[in-house]
mmCIF file of C-alpha atoms in Angstrom:
data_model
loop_
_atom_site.group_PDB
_atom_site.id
_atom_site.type_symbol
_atom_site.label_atom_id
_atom_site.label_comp_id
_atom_site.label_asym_id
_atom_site.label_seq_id
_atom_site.Cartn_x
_atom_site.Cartn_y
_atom_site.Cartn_z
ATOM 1 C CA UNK A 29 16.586 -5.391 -15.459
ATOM 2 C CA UNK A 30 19.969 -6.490 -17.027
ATOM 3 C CA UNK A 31 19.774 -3.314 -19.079
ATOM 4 C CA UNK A 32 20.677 -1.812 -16.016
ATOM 5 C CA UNK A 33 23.731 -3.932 -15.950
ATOM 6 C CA UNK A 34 25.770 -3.031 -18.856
ATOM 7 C CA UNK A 35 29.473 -2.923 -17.838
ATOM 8 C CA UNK A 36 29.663 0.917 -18.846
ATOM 9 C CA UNK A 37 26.897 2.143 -16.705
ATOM 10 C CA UNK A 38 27.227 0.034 -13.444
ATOM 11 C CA UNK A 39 29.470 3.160 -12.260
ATOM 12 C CA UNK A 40 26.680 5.595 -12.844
ATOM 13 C CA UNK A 41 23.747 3.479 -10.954
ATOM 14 C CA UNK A 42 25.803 2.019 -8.068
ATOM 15 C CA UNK A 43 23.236 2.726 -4.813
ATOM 16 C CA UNK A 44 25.715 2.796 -2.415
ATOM 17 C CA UNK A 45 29.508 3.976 -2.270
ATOM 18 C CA UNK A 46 31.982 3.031 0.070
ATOM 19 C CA UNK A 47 34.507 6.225 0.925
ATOM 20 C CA UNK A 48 37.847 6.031 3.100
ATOM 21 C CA UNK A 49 36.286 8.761 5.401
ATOM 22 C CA UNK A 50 33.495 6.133 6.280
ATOM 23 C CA UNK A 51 36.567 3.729 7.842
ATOM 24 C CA UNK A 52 37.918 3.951 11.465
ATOM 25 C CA UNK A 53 40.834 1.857 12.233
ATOM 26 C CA UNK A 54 41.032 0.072 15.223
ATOM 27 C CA UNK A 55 44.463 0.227 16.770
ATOM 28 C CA UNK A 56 45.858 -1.753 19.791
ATOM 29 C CA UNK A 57 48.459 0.222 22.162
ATOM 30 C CA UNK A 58 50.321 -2.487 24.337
ATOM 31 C CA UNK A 59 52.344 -0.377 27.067
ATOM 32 C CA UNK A 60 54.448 -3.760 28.217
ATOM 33 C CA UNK A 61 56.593 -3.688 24.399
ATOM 34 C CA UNK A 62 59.015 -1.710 22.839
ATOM 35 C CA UNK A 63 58.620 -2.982 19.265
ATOM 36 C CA UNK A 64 55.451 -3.787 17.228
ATOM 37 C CA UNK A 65 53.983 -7.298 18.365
ATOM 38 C CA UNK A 66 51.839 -9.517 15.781
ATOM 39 C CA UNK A 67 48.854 -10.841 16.694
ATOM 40 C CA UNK A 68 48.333 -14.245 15.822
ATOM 41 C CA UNK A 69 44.822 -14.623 16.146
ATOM 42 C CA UNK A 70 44.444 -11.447 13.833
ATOM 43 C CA UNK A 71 46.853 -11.915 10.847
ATOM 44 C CA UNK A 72 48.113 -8.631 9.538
ATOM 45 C CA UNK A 73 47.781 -6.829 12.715
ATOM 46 C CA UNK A 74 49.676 -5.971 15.452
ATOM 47 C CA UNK A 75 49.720 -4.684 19.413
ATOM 48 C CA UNK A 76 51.743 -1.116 18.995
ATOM 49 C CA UNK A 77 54.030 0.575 21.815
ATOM 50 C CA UNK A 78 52.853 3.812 22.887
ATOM 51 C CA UNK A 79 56.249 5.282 21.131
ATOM 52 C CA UNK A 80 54.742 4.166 17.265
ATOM 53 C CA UNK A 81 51.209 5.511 17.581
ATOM 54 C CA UNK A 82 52.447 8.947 16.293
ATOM 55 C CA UNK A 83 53.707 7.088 13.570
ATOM 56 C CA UNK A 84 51.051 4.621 12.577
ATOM 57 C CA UNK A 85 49.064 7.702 12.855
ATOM 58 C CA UNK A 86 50.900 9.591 10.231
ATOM 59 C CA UNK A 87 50.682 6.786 7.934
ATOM 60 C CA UNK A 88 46.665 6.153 8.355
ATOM 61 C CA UNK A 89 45.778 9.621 7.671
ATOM 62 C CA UNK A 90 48.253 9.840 4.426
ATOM 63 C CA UNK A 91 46.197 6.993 3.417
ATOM 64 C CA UNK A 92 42.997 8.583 3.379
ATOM 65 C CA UNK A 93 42.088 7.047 7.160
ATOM 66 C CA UNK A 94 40.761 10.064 9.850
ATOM 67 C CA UNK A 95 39.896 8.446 12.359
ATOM 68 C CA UNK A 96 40.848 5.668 14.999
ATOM 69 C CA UNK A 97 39.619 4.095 17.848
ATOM 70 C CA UNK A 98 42.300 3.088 20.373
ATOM 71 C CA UNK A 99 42.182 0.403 23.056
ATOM 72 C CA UNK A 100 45.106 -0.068 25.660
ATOM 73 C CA UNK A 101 47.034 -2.796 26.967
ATOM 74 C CA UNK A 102 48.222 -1.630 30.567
ATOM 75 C CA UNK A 103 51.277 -3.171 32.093
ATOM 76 C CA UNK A 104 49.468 -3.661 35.090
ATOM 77 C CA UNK A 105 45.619 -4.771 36.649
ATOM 78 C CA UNK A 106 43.952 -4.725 39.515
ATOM 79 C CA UNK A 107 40.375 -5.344 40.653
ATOM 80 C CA UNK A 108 39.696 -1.057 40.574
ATOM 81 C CA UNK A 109 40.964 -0.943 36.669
ATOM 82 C CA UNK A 110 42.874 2.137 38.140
ATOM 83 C CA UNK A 111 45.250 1.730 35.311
ATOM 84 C CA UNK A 112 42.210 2.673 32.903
ATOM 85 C CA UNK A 113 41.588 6.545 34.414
ATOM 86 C CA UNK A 114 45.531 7.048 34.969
ATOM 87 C CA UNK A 115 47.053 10.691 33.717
ATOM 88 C CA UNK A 116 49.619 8.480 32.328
ATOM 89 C CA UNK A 117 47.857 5.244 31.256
ATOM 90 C CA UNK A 118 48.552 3.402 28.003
ATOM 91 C CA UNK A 119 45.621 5.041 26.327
ATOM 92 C CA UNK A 120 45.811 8.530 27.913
ATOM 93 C CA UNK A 121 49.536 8.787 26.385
ATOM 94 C CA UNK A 122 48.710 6.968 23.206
ATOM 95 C CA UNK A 123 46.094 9.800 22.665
ATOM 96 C CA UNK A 124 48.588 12.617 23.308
ATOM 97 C CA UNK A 125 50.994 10.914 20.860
ATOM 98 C CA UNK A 126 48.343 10.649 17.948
ATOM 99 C CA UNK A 127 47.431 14.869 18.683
ATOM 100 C CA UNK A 128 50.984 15.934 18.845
ATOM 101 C CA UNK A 129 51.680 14.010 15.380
ATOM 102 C CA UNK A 130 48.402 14.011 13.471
ATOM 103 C CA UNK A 131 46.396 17.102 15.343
ATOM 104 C CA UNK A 132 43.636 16.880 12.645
ATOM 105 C CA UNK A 133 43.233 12.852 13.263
ATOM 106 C CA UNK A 134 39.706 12.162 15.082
ATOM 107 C CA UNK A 135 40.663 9.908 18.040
ATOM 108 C CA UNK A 136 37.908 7.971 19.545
ATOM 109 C CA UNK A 137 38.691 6.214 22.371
ATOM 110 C CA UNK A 138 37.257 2.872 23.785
ATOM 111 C CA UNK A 139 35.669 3.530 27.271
ATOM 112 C CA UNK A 140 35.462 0.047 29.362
ATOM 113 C CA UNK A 141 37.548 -1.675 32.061
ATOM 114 C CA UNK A 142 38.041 -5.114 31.021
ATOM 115 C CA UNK A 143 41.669 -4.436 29.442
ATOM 116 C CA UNK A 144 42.430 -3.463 32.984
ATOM 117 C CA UNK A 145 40.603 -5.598 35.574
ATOM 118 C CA UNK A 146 42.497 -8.701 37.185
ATOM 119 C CA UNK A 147 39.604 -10.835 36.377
ATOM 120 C CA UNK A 148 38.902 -9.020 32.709
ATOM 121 C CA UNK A 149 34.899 -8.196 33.798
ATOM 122 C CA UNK A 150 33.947 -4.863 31.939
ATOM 123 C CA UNK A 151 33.153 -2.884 35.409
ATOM 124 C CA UNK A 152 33.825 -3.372 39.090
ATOM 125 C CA UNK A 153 32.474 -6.913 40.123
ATOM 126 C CA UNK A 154 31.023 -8.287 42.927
ATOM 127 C CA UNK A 155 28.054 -11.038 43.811
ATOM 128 C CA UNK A 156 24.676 -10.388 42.329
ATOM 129 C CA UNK A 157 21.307 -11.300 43.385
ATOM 130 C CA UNK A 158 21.794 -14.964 42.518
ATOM 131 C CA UNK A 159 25.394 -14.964 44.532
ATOM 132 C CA UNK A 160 27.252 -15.252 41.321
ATOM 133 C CA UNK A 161 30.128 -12.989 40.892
ATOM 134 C CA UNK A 162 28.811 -10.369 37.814
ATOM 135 C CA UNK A 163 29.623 -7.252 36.374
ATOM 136 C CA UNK A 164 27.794 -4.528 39.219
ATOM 137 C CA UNK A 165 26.297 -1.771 37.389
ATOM 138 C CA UNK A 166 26.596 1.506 39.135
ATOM 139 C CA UNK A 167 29.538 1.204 41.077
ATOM 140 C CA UNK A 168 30.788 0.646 37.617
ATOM 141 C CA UNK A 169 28.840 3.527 35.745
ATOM 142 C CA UNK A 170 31.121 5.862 38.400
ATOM 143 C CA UNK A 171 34.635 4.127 36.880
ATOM 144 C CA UNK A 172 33.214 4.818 33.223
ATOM 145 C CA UNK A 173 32.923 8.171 33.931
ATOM 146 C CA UNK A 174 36.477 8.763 35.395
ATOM 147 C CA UNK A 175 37.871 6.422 32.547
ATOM 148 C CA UNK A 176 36.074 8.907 29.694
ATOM 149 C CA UNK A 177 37.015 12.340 31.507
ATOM 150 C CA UNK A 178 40.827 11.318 31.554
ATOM 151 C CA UNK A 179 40.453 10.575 28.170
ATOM 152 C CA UNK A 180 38.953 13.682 27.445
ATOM 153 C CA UNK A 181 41.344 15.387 29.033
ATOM 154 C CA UNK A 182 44.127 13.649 27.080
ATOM 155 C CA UNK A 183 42.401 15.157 23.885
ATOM 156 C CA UNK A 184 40.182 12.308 22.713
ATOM 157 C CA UNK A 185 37.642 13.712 20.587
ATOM 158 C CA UNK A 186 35.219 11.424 20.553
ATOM 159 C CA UNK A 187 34.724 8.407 23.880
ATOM 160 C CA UNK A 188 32.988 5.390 22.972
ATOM 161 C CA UNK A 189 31.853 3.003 26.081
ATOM 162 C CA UNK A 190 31.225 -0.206 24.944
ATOM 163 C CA UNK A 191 30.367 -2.148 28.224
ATOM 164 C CA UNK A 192 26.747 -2.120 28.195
ATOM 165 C CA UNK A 193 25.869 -0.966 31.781
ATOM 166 C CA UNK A 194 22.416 0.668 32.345
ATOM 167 C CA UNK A 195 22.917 4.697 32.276
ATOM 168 C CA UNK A 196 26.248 5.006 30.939
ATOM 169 C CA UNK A 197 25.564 7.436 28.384
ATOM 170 C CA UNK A 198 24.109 9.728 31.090
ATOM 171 C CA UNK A 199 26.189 9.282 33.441
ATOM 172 C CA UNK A 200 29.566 9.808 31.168
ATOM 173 C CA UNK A 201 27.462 12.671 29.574
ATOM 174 C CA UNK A 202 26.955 14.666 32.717
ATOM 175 C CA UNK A 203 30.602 13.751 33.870
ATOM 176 C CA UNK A 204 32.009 15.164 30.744
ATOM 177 C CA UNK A 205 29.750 18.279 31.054
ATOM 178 C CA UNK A 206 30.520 18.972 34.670
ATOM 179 C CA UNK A 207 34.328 18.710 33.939
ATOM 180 C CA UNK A 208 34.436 21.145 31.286
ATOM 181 C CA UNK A 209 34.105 19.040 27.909
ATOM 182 C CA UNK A 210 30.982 19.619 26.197
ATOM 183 C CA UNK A 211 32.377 19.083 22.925
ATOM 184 C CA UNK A 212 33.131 15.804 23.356
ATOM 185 C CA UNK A 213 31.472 13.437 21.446
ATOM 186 C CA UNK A 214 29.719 9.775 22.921
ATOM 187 C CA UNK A 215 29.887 6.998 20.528
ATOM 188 C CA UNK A 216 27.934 4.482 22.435
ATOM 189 C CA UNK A 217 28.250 1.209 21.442
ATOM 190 C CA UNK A 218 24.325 0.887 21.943
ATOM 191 C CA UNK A 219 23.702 -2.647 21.003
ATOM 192 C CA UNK A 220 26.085 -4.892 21.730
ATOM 193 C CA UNK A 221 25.610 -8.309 21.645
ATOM 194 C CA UNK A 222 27.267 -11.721 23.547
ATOM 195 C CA UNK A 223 28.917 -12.792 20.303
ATOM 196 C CA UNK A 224 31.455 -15.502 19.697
ATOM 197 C CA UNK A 225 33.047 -13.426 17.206
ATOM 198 C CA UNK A 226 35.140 -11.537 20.431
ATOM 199 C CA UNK A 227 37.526 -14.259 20.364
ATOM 200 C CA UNK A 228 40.485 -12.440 18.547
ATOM 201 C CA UNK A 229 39.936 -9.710 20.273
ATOM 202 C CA UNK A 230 40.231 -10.700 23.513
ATOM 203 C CA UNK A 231 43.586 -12.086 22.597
ATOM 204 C CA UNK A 232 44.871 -9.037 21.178
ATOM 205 C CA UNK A 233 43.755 -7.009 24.094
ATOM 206 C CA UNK A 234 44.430 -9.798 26.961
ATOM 207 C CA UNK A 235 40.858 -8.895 28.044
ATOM 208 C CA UNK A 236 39.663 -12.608 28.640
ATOM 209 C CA UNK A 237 36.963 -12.755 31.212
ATOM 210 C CA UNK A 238 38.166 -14.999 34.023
ATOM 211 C CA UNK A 239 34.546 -15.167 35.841
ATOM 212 C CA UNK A 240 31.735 -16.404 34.174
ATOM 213 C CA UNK A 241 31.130 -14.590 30.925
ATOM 214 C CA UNK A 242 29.581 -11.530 30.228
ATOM 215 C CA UNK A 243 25.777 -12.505 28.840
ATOM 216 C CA UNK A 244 24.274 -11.017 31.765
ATOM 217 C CA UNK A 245 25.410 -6.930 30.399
ATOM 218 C CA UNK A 246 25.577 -8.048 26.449
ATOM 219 C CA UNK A 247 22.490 -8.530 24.482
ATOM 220 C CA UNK A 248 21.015 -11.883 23.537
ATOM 221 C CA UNK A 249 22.206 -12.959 19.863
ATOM 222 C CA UNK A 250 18.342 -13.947 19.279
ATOM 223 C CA UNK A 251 17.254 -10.659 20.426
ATOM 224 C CA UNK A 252 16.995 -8.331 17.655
ATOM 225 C CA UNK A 253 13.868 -6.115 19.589
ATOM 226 C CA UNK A 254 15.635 -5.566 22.481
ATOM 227 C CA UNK A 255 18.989 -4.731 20.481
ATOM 228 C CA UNK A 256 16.633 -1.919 18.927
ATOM 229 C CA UNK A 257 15.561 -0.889 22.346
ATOM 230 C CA UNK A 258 18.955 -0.729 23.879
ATOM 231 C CA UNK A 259 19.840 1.876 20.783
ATOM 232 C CA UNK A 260 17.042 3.954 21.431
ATOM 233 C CA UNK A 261 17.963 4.077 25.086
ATOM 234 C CA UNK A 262 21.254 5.496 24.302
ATOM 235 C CA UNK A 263 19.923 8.147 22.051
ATOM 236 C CA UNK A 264 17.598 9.212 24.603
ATOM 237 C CA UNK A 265 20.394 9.763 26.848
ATOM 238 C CA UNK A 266 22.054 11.838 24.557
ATOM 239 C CA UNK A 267 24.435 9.481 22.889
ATOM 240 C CA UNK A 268 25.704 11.498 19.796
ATOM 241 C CA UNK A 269 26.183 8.154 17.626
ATOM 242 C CA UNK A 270 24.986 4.853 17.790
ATOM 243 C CA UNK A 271 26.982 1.367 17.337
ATOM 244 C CA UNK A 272 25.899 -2.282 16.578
ATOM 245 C CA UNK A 273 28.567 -4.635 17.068
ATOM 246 C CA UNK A 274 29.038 -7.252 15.478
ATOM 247 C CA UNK A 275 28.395 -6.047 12.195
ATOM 248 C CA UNK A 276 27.466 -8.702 9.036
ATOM 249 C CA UNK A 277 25.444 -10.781 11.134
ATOM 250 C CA UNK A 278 23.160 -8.340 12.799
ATOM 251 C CA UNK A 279 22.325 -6.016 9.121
ATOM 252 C CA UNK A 280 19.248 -6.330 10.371
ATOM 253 C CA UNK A 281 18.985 -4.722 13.655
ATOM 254 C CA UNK A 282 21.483 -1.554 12.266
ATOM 255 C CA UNK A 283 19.190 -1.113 9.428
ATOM 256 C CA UNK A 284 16.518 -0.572 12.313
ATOM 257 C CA UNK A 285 18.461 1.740 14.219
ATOM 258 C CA UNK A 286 18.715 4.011 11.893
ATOM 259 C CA UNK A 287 15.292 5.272 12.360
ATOM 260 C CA UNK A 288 16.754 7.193 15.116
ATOM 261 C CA UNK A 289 18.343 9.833 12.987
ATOM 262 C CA UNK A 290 21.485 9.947 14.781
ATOM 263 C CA UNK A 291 24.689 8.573 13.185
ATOM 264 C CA UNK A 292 25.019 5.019 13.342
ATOM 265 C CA UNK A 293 28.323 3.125 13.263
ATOM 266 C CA UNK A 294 28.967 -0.803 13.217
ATOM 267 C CA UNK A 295 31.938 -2.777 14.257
ATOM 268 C CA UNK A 296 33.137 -5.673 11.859
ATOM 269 C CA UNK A 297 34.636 -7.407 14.591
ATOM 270 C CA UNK A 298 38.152 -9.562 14.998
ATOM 271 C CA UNK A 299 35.800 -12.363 14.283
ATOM 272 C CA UNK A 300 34.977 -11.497 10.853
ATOM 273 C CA UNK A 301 38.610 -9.832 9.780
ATOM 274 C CA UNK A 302 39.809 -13.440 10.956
ATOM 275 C CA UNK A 303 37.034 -15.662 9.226
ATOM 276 C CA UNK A 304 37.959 -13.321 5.902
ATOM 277 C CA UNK A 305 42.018 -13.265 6.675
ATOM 278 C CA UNK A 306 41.806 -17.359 6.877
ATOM 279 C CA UNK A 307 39.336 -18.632 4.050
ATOM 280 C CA UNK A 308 41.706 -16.392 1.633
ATOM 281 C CA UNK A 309 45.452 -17.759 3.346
ATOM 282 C CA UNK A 310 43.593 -20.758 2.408
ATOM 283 C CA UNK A 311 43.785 -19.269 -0.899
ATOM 284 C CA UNK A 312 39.417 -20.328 -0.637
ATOM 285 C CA UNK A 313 38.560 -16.459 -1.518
ATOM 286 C CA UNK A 314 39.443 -13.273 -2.669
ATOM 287 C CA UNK A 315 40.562 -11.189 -0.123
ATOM 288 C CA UNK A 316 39.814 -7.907 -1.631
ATOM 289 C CA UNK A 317 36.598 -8.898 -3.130
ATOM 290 C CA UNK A 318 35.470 -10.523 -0.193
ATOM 291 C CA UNK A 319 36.804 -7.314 2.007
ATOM 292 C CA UNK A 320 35.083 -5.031 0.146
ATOM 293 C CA UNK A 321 31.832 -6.651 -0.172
ATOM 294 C CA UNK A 322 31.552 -7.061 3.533
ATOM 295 C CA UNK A 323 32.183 -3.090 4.124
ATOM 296 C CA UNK A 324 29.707 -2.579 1.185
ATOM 297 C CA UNK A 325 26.880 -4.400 2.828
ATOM 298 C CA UNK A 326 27.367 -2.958 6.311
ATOM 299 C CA UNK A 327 27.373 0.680 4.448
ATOM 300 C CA UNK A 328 24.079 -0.613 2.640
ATOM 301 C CA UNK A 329 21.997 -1.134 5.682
ATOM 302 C CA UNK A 330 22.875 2.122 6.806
ATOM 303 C CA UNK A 331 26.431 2.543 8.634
ATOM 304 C CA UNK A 332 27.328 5.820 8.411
ATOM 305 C CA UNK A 333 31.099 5.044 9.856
ATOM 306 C CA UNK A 334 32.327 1.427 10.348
ATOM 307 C CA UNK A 335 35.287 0.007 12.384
ATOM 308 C CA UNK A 336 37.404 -2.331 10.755
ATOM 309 C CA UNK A 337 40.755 -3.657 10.517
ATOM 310 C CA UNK A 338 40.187 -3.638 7.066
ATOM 311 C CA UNK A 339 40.443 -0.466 7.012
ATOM 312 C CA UNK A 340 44.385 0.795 6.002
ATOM 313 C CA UNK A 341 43.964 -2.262 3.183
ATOM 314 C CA UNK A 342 40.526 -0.788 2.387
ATOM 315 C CA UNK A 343 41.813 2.883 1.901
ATOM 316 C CA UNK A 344 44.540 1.117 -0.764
ATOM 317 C CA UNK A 345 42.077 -0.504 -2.467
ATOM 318 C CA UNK A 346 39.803 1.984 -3.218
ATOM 319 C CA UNK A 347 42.534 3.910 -4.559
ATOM 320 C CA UNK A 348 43.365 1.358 -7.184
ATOM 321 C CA UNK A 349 39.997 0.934 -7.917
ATOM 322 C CA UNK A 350 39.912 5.187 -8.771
ATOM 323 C CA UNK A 351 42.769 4.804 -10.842
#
């Protein structure tokens, strides 16, 4: 076998290839700032005023990057998330901006309510059959399909609900046909499971859950069948892609999901940008190698698009690497 590993031919019989077109950026609009924010949990990124996106925009797509998924930070909440289905909400504007600068940018936009709930639950909340105060499924599946038809109607090309309620892809699916936008793409983030990688995340989005925590709508870590099953749910519904988030530690259950023949996408979460960002401040790893090899083994079991704030660095990197 090392035959196979001279130096000179490793280019010709590399399996799998990692391409800038396979990266979406994650991007976080914060409608309470005027000037780019760090994030401290998240080194390297940053919350953006609505006013930048056209600009940060511009400069992903020069880069090779062409697409983004946006999530909002309102400047105000309630227990409705009315802020999330707003004509002029942070993400409804922040779309507009990224179309009138970068019209051929695909913008995907991040369909959930827990940016803009008082109490950061995913949905509308009340007590559930156990008198604990949960996440209520279809009084929420209505809110997800407001929040994805004003972002539709913003120009979002693509929505992507990612708060695990029973019948959202439906539900947003018939909303979206009934108001006129067929075209519209669902990237449902299918099997999503109660990971403790969220922690960044949540700080960069202010999206802490200040009820109980959300196990009882995201899948079991332990559960790779019924991560499977949840996928094949969503395609049955007519989700248009599929998502597994997190990605490294659940290779696994995406390779499964590809069976389905639909697109599949994973989400490296804050989790694992921060785990990579820290070991190498601590000067413990490479960065780049590290980076890379990450994206490469999430494109290996069978992403065909991945989310990660890798992904302006990655886009550099595999420029030097062509030079």
């Amino acid at each position: 076998m090392r035959r196979l590993r001279s130096r000179h031919l490793l280019p010709l019989l590399t399996e799998h290839h990692l391409n800038k077109k396979d990266l979406i950026a994650p991007i976080f609009v914060d409608q309470t700032i005027s000037v780019p924010r760090p994030i401290e949990t998240m080194p390297g990124q940053q919350r953006y005023p609505v006013s930048a996106i056209g600009e940060v925009a511009t400069r992903l797509y020069r880069k090779g990057i062409r697409a983004l998924i946006l999530f909002g930070v309102p400047a105000e909440k309630d227990p409705e998330a009315s802020g999330a289905f707003d004509h002029d909400g942070v993400i409804q504007q922040a779309v507009r901006a990224v179309k009138l600068a970068v019209p051929a940018m695909v913008v995907c936009t991040d369909v959930c309510a827990c940016e803009y709930t008082s109490n950061g639950v995913c949905g509308i909340s009340g007590q559930n059959r156990c008198g604990e105060e949960d996440l209520l499924n279809d009084p929420s599946l209505a809110l997800m399909a407001d929040i994805a038809v004003s972002h539709a109607e913003a120009g979002a090309d693509i929505v992507a609900p990612s708060c695990m309620l029973d019948g959202m892809v439906i539900t947003i699916r018939h909303a979206l046909d009934q108001a006129g936008y067929q075209d519209v793409l669902i990237f449902s983030y299918s099997t999503k499971f109660a990971s403790a990688l969220y922690g960044p995340f949540r700080d960069a989005a202010d999206s802490g859950c200040s009820c109980g925590d959300r196990t009882s709508y995201q899948i079991n870590p332990a559960n790779g069948r019924e991560g499977y099953m949840e996928s094949r749910l969503d395609a049955e519904e007519g989700a248009d892609l599929l998502m597994v988030k997190p990605a490294g530690m659940y290779l696994d259950v995406l390779a499964a999901i590809t069976d389905f023949g639909l697109p599949v996408g994973a989400y490296q979460v804050s989790g694992e940008y921060a785990m990579i960002m820290a070991a190498a401040e601590n000067g413990w790893i490479d960065k780049k190698a590290v980076a890379l090899e990450s994206l490469i083994a999430i494109k290996r079991a069978g992403a065909d698009l991945i989310i990660t704030y890798f992904a302006e660095d990655a886009a550099g990197w595999l420029d030097e690497d062509c030079e």
